[in-house]
PDB file of C-alpha atoms in Angstrom:
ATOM      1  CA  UNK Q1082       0.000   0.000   0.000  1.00 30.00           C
ATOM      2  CA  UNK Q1083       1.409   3.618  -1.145  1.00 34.00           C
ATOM      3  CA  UNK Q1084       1.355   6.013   1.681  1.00 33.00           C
ATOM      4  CA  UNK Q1085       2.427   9.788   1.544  1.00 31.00           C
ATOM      5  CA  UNK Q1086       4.576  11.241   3.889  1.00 34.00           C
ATOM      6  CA  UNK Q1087       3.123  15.086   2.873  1.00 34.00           C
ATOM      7  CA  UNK Q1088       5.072  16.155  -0.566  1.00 35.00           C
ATOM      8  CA  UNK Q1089       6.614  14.917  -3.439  1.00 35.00           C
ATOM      9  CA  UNK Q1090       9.720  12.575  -2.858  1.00 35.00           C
ATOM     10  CA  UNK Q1091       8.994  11.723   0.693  1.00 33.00           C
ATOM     11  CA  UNK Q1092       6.829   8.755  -0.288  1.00 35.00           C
ATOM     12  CA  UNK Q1093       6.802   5.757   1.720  1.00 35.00           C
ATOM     13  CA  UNK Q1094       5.715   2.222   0.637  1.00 35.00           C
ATOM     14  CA  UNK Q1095       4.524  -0.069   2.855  1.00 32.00           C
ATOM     15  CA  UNK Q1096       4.920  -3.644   2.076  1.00 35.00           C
ATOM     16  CA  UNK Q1097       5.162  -7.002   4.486  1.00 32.00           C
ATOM     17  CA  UNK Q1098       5.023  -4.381   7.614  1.00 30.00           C
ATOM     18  CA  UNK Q1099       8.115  -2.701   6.380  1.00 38.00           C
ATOM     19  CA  UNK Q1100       8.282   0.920   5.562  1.00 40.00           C
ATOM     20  CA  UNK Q1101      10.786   0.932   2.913  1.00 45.00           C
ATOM     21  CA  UNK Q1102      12.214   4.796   2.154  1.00 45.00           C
ATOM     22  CA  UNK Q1103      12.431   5.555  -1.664  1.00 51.00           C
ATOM     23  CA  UNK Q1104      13.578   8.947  -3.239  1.00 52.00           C
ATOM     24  CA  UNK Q1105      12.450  10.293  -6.327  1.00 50.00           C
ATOM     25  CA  UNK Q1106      15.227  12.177  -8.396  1.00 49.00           C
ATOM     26  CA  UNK Q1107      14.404  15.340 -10.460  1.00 48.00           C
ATOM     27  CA  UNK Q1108      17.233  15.901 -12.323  1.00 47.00           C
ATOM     28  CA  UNK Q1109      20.123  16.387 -11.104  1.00 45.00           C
ATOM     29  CA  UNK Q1110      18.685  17.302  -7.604  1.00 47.00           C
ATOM     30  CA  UNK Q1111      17.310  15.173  -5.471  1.00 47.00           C
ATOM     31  CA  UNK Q1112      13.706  16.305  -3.754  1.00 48.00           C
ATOM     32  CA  UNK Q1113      13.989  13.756  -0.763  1.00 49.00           C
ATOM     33  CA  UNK Q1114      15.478  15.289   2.101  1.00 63.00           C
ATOM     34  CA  UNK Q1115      18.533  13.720   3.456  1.00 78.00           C
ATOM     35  CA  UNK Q1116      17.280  12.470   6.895  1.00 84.00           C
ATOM     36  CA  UNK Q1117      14.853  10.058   5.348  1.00 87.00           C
ATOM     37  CA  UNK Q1118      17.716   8.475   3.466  1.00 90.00           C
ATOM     38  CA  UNK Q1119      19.771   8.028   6.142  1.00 91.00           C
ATOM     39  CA  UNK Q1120      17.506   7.119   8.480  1.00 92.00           C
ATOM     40  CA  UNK Q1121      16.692   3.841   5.733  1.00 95.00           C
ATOM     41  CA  UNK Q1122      20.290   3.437   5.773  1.00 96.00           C
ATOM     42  CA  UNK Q1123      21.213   2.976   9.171  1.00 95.00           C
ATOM     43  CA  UNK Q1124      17.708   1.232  10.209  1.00 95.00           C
ATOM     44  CA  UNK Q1125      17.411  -0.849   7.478  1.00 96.00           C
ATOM     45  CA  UNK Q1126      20.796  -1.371   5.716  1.00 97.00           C
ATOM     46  CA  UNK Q1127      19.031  -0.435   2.322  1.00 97.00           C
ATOM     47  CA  UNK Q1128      17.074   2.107   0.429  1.00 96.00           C
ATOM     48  CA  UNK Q1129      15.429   2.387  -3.255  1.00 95.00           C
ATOM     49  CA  UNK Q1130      16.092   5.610  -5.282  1.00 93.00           C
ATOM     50  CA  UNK Q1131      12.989   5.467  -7.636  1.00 93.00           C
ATOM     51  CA  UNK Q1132      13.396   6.705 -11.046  1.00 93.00           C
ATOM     52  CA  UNK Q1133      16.940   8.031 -10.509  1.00 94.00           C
ATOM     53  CA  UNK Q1134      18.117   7.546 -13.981  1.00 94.00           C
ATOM     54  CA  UNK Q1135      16.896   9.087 -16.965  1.00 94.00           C
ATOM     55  CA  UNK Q1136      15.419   6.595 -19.547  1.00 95.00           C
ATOM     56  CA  UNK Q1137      17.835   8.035 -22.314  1.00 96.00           C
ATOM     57  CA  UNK Q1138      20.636   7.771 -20.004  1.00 96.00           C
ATOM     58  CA  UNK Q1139      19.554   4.081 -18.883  1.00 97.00           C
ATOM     59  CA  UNK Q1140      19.722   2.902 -22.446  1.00 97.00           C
ATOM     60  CA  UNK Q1141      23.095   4.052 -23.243  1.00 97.00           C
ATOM     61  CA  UNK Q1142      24.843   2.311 -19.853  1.00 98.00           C
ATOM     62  CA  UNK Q1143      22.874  -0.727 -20.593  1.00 98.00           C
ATOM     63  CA  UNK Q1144      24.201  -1.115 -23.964  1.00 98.00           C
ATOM     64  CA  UNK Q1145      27.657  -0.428 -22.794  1.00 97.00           C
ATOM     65  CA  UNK Q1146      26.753  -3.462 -20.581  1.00 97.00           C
ATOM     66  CA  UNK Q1147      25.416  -5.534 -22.908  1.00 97.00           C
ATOM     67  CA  UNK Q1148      28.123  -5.168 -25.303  1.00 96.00           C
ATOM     68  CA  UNK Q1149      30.390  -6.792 -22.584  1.00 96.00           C
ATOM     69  CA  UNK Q1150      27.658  -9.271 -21.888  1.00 94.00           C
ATOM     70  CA  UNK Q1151      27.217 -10.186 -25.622  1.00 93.00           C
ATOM     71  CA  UNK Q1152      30.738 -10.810 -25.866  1.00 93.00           C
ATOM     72  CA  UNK Q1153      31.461 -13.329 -22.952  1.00 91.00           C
ATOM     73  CA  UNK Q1154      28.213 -15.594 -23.800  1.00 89.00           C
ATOM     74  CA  UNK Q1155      30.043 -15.871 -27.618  1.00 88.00           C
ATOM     75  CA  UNK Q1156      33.293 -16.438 -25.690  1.00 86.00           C
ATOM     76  CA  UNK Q1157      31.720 -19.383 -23.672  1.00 79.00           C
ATOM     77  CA  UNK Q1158      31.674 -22.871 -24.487  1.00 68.00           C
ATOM     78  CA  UNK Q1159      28.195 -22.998 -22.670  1.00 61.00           C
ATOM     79  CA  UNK Q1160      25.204 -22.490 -24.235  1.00 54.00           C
ATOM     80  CA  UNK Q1161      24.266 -18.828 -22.677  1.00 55.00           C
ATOM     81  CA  UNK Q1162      27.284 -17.838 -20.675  1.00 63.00           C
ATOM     82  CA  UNK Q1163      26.950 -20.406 -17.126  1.00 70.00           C
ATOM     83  CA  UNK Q1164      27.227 -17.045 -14.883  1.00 84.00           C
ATOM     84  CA  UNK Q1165      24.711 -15.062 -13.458  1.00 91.00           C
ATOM     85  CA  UNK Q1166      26.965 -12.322 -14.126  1.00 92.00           C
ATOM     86  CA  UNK Q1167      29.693 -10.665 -15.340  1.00 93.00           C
ATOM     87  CA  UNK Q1168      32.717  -9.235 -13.339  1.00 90.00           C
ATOM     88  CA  UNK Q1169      35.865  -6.905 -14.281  1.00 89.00           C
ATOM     89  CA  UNK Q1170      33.165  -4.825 -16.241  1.00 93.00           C
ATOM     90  CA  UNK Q1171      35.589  -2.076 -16.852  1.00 91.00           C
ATOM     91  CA  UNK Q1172      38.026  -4.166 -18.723  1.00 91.00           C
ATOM     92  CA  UNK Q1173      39.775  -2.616 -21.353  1.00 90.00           C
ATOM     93  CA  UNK Q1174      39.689  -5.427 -23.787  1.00 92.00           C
ATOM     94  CA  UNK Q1175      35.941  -5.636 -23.525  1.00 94.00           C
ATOM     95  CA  UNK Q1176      35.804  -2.072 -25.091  1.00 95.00           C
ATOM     96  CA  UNK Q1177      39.059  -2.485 -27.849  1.00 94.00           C
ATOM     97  CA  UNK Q1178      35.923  -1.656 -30.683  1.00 94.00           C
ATOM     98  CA  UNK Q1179      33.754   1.143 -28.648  1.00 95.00           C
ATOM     99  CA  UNK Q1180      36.652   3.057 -25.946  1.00 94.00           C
ATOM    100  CA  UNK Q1181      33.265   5.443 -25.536  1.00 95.00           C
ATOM    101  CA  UNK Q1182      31.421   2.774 -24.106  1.00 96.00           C
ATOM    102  CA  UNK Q1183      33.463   2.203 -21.101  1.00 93.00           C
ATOM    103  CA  UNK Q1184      34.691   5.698 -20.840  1.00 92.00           C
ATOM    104  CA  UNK Q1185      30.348   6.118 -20.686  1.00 94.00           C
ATOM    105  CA  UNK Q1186      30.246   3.708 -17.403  1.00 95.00           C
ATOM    106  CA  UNK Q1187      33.318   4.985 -16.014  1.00 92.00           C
ATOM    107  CA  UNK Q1188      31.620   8.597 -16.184  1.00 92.00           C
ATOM    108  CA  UNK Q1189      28.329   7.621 -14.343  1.00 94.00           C
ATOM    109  CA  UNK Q1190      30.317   5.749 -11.218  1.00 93.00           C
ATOM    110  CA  UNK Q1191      31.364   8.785 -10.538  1.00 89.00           C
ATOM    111  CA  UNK Q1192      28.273  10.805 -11.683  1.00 92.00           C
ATOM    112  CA  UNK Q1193      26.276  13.333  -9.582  1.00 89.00           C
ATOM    113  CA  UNK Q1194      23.022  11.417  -9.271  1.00 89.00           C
ATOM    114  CA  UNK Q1195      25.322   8.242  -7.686  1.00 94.00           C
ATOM    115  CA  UNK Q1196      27.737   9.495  -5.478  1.00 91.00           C
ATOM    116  CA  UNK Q1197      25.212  12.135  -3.947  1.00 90.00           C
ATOM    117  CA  UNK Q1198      23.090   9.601  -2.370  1.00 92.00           C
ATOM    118  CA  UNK Q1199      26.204   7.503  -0.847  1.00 95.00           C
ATOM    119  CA  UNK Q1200      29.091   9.385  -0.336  1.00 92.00           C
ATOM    120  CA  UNK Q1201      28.183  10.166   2.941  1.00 92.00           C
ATOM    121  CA  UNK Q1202      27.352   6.656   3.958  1.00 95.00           C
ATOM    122  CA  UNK Q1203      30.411   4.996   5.856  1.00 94.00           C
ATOM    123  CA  UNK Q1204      31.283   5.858   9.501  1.00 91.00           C
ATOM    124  CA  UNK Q1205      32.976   8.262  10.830  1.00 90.00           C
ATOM    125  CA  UNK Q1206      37.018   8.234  10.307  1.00 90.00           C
ATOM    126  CA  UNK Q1207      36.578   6.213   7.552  1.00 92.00           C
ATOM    127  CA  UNK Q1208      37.580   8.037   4.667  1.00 89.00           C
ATOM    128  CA  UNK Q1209      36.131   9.160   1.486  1.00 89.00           C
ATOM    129  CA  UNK Q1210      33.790   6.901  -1.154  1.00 91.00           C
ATOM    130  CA  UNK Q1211      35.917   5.066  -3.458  1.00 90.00           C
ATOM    131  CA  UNK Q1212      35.226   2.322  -5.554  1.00 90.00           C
ATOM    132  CA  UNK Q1213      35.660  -1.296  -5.774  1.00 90.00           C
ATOM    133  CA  UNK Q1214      34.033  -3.691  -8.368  1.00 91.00           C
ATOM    134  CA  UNK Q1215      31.594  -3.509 -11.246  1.00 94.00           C
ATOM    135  CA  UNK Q1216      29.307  -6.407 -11.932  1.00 96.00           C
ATOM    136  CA  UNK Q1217      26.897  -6.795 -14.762  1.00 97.00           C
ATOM    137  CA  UNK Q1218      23.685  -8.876 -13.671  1.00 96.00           C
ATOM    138  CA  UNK Q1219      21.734 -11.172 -15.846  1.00 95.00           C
ATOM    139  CA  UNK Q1220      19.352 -13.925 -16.074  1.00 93.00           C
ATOM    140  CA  UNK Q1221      21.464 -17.901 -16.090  1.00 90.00           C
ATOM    141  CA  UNK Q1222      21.010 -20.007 -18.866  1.00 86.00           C
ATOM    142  CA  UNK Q1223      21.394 -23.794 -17.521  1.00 85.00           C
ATOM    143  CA  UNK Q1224      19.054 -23.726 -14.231  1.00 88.00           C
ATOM    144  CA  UNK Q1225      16.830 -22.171 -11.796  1.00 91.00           C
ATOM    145  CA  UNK Q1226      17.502 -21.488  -8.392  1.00 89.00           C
ATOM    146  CA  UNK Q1227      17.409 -19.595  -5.406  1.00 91.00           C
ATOM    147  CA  UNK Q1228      20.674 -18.247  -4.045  1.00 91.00           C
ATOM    148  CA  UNK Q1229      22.441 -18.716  -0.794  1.00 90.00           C
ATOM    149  CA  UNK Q1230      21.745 -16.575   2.382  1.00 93.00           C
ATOM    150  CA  UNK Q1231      25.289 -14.637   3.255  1.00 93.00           C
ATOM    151  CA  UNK Q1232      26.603 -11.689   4.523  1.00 94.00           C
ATOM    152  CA  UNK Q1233      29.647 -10.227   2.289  1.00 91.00           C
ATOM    153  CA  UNK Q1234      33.108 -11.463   3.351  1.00 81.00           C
ATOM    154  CA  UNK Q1235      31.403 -13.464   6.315  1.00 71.00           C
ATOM    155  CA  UNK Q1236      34.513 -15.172   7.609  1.00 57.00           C
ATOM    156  CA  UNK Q1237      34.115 -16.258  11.078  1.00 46.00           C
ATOM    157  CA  UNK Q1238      31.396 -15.922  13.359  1.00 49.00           C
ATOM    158  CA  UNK Q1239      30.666 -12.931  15.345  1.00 54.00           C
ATOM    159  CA  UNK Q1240      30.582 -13.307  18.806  1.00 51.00           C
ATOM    160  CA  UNK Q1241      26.975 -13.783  19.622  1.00 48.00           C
ATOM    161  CA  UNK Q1242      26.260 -10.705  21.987  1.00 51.00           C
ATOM    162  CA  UNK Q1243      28.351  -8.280  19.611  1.00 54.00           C
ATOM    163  CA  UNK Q1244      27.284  -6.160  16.995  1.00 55.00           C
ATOM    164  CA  UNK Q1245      29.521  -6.711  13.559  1.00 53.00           C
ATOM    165  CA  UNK Q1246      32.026  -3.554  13.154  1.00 66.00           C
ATOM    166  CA  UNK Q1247      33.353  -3.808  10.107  1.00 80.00           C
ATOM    167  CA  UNK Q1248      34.403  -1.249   7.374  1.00 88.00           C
ATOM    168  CA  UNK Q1249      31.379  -0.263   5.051  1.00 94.00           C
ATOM    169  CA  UNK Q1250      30.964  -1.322   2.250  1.00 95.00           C
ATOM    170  CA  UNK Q1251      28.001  -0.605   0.154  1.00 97.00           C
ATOM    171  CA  UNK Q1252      26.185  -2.214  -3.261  1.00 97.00           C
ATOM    172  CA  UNK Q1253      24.325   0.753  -5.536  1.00 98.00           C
ATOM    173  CA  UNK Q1254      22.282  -1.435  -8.384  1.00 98.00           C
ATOM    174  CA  UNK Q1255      20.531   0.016 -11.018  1.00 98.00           C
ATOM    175  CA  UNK Q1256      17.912  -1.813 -12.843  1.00 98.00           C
ATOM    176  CA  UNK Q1257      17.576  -1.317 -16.543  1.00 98.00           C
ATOM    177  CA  UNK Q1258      15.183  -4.032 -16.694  1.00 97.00           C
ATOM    178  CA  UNK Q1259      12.276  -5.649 -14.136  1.00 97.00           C
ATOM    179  CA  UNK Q1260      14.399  -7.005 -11.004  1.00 97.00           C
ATOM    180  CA  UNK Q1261      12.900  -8.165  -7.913  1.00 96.00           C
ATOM    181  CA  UNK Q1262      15.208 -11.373  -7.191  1.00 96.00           C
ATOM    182  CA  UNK Q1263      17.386  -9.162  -4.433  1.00 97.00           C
ATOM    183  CA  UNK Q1264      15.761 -10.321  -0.713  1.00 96.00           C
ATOM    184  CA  UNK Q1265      17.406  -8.697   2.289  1.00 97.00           C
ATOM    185  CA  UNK Q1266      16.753  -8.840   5.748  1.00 96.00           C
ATOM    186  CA  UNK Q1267      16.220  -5.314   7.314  1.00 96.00           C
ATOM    187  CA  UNK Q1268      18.337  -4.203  10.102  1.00 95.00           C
ATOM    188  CA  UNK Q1269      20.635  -7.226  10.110  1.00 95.00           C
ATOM    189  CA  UNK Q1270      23.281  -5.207   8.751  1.00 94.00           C
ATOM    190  CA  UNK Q1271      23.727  -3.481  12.279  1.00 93.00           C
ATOM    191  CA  UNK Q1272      23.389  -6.673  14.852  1.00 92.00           C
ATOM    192  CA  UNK Q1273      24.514 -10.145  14.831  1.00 92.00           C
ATOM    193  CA  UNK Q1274      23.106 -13.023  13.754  1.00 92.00           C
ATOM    194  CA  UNK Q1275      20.129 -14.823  15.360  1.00 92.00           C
ATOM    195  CA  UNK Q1276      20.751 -18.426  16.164  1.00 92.00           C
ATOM    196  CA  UNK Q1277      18.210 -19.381  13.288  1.00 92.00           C
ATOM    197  CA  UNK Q1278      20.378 -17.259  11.172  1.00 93.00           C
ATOM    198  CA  UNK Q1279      23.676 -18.450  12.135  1.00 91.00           C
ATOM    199  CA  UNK Q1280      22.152 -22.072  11.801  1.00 90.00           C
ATOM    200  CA  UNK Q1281      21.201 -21.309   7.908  1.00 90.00           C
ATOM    201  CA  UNK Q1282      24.428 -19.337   7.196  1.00 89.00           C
ATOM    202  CA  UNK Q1283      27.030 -21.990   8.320  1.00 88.00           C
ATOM    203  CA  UNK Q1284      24.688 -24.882   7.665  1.00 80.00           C
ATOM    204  CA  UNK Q1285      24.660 -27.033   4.556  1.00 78.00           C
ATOM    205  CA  UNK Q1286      21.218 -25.918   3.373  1.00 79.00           C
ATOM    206  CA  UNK Q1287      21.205 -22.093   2.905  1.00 81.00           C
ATOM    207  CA  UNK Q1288      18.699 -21.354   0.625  1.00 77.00           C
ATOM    208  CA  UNK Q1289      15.696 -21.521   3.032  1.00 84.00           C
ATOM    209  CA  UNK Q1290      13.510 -19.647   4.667  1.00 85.00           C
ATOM    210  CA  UNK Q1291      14.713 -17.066   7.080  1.00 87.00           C
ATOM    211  CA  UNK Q1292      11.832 -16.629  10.116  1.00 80.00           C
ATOM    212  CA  UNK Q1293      13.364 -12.806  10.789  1.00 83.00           C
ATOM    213  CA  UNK Q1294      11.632 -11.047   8.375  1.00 87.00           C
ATOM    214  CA  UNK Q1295      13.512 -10.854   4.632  1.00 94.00           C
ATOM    215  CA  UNK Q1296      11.909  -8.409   2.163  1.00 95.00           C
ATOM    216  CA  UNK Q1297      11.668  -8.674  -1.563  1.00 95.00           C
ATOM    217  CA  UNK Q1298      13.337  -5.261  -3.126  1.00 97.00           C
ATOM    218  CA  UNK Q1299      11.653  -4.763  -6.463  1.00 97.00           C
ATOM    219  CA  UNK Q1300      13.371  -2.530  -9.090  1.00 97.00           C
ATOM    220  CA  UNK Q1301      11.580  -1.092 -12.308  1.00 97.00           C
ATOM    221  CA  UNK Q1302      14.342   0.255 -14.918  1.00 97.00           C
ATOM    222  CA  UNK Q1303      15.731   3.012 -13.736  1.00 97.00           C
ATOM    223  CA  UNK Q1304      15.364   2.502  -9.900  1.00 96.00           C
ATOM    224  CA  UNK Q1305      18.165   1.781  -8.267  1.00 96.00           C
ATOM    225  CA  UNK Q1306      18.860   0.321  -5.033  1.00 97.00           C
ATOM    226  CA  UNK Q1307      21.702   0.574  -2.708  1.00 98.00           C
ATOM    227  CA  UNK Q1308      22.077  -1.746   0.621  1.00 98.00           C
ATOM    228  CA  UNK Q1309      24.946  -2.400   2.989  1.00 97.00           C
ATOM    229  CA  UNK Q1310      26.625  -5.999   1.907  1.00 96.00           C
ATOM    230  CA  UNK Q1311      27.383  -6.675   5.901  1.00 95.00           C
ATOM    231  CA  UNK Q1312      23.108  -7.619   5.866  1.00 95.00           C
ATOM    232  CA  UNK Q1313      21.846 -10.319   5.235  1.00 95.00           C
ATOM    233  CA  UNK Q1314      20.694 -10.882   1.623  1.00 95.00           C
ATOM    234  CA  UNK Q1315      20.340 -13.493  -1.659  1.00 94.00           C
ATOM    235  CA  UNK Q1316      19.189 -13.729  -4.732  1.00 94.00           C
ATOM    236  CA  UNK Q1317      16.803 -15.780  -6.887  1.00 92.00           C
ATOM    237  CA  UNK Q1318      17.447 -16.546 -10.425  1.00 91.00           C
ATOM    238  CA  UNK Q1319      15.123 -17.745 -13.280  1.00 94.00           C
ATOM    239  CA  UNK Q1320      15.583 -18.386 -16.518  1.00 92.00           C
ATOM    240  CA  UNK Q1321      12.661 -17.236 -17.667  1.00 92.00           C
ATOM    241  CA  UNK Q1322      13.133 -14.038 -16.341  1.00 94.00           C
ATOM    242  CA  UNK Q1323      15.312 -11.360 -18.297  1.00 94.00           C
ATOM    243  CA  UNK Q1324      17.709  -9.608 -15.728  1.00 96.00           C
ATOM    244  CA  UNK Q1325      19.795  -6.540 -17.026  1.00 97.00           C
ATOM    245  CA  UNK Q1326      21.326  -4.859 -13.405  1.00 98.00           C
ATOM    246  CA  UNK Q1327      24.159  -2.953 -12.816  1.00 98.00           C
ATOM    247  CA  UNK Q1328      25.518  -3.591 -10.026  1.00 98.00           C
ATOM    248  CA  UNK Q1329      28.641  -0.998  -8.600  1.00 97.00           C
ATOM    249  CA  UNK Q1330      30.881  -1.821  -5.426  1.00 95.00           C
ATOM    250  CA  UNK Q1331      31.750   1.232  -3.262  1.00 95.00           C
ATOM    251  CA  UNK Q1332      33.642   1.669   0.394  1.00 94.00           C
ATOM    252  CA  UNK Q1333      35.260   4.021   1.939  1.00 92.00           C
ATOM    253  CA  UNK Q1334      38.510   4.689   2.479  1.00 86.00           C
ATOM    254  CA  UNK Q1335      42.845   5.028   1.480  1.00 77.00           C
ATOM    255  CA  UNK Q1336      42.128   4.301  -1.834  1.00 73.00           C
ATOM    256  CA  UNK Q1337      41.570   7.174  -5.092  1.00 67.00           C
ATOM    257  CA  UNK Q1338      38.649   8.839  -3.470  1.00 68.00           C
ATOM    258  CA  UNK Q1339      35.282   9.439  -5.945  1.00 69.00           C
ATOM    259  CA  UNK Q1340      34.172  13.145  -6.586  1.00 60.00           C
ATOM    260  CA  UNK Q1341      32.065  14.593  -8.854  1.00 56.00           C
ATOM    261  CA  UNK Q1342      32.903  14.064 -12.636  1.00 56.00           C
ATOM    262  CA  UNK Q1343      36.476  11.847 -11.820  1.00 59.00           C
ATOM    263  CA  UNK Q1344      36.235   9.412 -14.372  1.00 59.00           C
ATOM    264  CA  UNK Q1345      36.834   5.854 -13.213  1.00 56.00           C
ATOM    265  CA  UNK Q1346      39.567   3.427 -14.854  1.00 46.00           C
ATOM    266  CA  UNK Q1347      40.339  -0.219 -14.117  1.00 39.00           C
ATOM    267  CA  UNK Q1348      42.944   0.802 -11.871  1.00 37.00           C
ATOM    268  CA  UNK Q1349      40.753   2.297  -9.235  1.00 45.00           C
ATOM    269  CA  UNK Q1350      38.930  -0.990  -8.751  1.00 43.00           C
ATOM    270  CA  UNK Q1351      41.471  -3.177  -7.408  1.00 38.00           C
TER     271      UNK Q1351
END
């Protein structure tokens, strides 16, 4: 159920008991104040930025994206590409025939409409947003299945009356098509893990149901999401089900710091 907050870009939707806190971009300025975003952040561990991207815009990164994607399914000796995505985006020898292509995704990591919404994100002391990985979601070719519960870099267990401290590190996805296969579990970004929890995420079977609450993000193109990878979260993934989602790693830190208009190459994301 849609519920208004009392003007334009403080919208809340309501959904499974869970008020999650989108923002609604016009332009290059963003009409959502900054306390509701924040507020999603450190309560929930995620937000949704609806409509942040420009349709015109939207097209032109996912054909970037799809050029690289085209090229490692005719590289594969599957059938499809066996991945359900595809890493080292920014590699030059993707681009050898369109340079503008990645030098067009290179510009919008480090665009206005992204880093405003994150750059403030990480704690205090840690340093300024830099970034780490770009991934190119899709659909997999050979099976359906629903994806492992994790947190990011979950090593060893927590102690069980501590609450995780670790440096941030933060997802910003961008659908250009439908995506609602992203389920995260609100909050469990800033706590440890329940017993159930811990049970599913060191057990053998961890693709089933979580009793504390997960939520189903759901992207149309040009939303974009962005969610703290220390939560816990998986995805689905169908077949049947076209999936074209850019997906950009960002922390926080000594490493080439992200402003306004820096254009990104590969060697920043190491």
């Amino acid at each position: 159920t849609d519920g208004s907050s009392g003007g334009r870009g403080r919208r809340r939707v309501a959904r499974d008991a869970l008020l999650i806190y989108t923002l609604e971009a016009e332009g290059d300025r963003m009409t959502t104040d900054d306390i509701v975003r924040r507020r999603a952040w450190e309560q929930d561990g995620f937000f949704i930025a609806r409509g942040l991207i420009r349709p015109q815009r939207a097209r032109e990164l996912s054909d970037a994206c799809d050029h690289v994607l085209q090229q490692v399914r005719a590289a594969s000796s599957a059938q499809g590409h066996l991945g359900t995505h595809v890493s080292d985006l920014l590699a030059p020898e993707y681009f050898v025939e369109q340079p503008e292509a990645r030098m067009r995704l290179a510009d919008y990591m480090s665009s206005r409409e992204v880093v405003t919404i994150i750059h403030d994100l990480g704690r205090a002391g840690e340093g300024l947003l830099n970034v780490r990985d770009a991934q190119y979601f899709h659909e997999p070719s050979t099976r359906d299945y629903d994806g492992a519960w994790h947190r990011d870099g979950d090593g060893a267990a927590p102690p069980v009356d501590a609450v995780p401290s670790r440096p941030t590190l933060l997802r910003f996805r961008v659908a250009f098509a439908h995506d609602d296969h992203l389920e995260y579990v609100p909050g469990s970004h800033a706590r440890p893990d329940t017993p159930e929890e811990r049970s599913v995420l060191k057990g053998a079977v961890r693709n089933t149901k979580l009793a504390s609450g997960p939520v189903r993000i759901e992207l149309q193109p040009g939303d974009a999401c962005v969610f703290n990878t220390w939560g816990i979260h998986r995805a689905r993934y169908r077949r049947d089900r076209i999936r074209r989602t850019l997906d950009l790693l960002f922390g926080f830190g000594p490493r080439k710091p992200v402003v306004f208009g820096a254009r990104l190459w590969l060697a920043t994301l190491t």
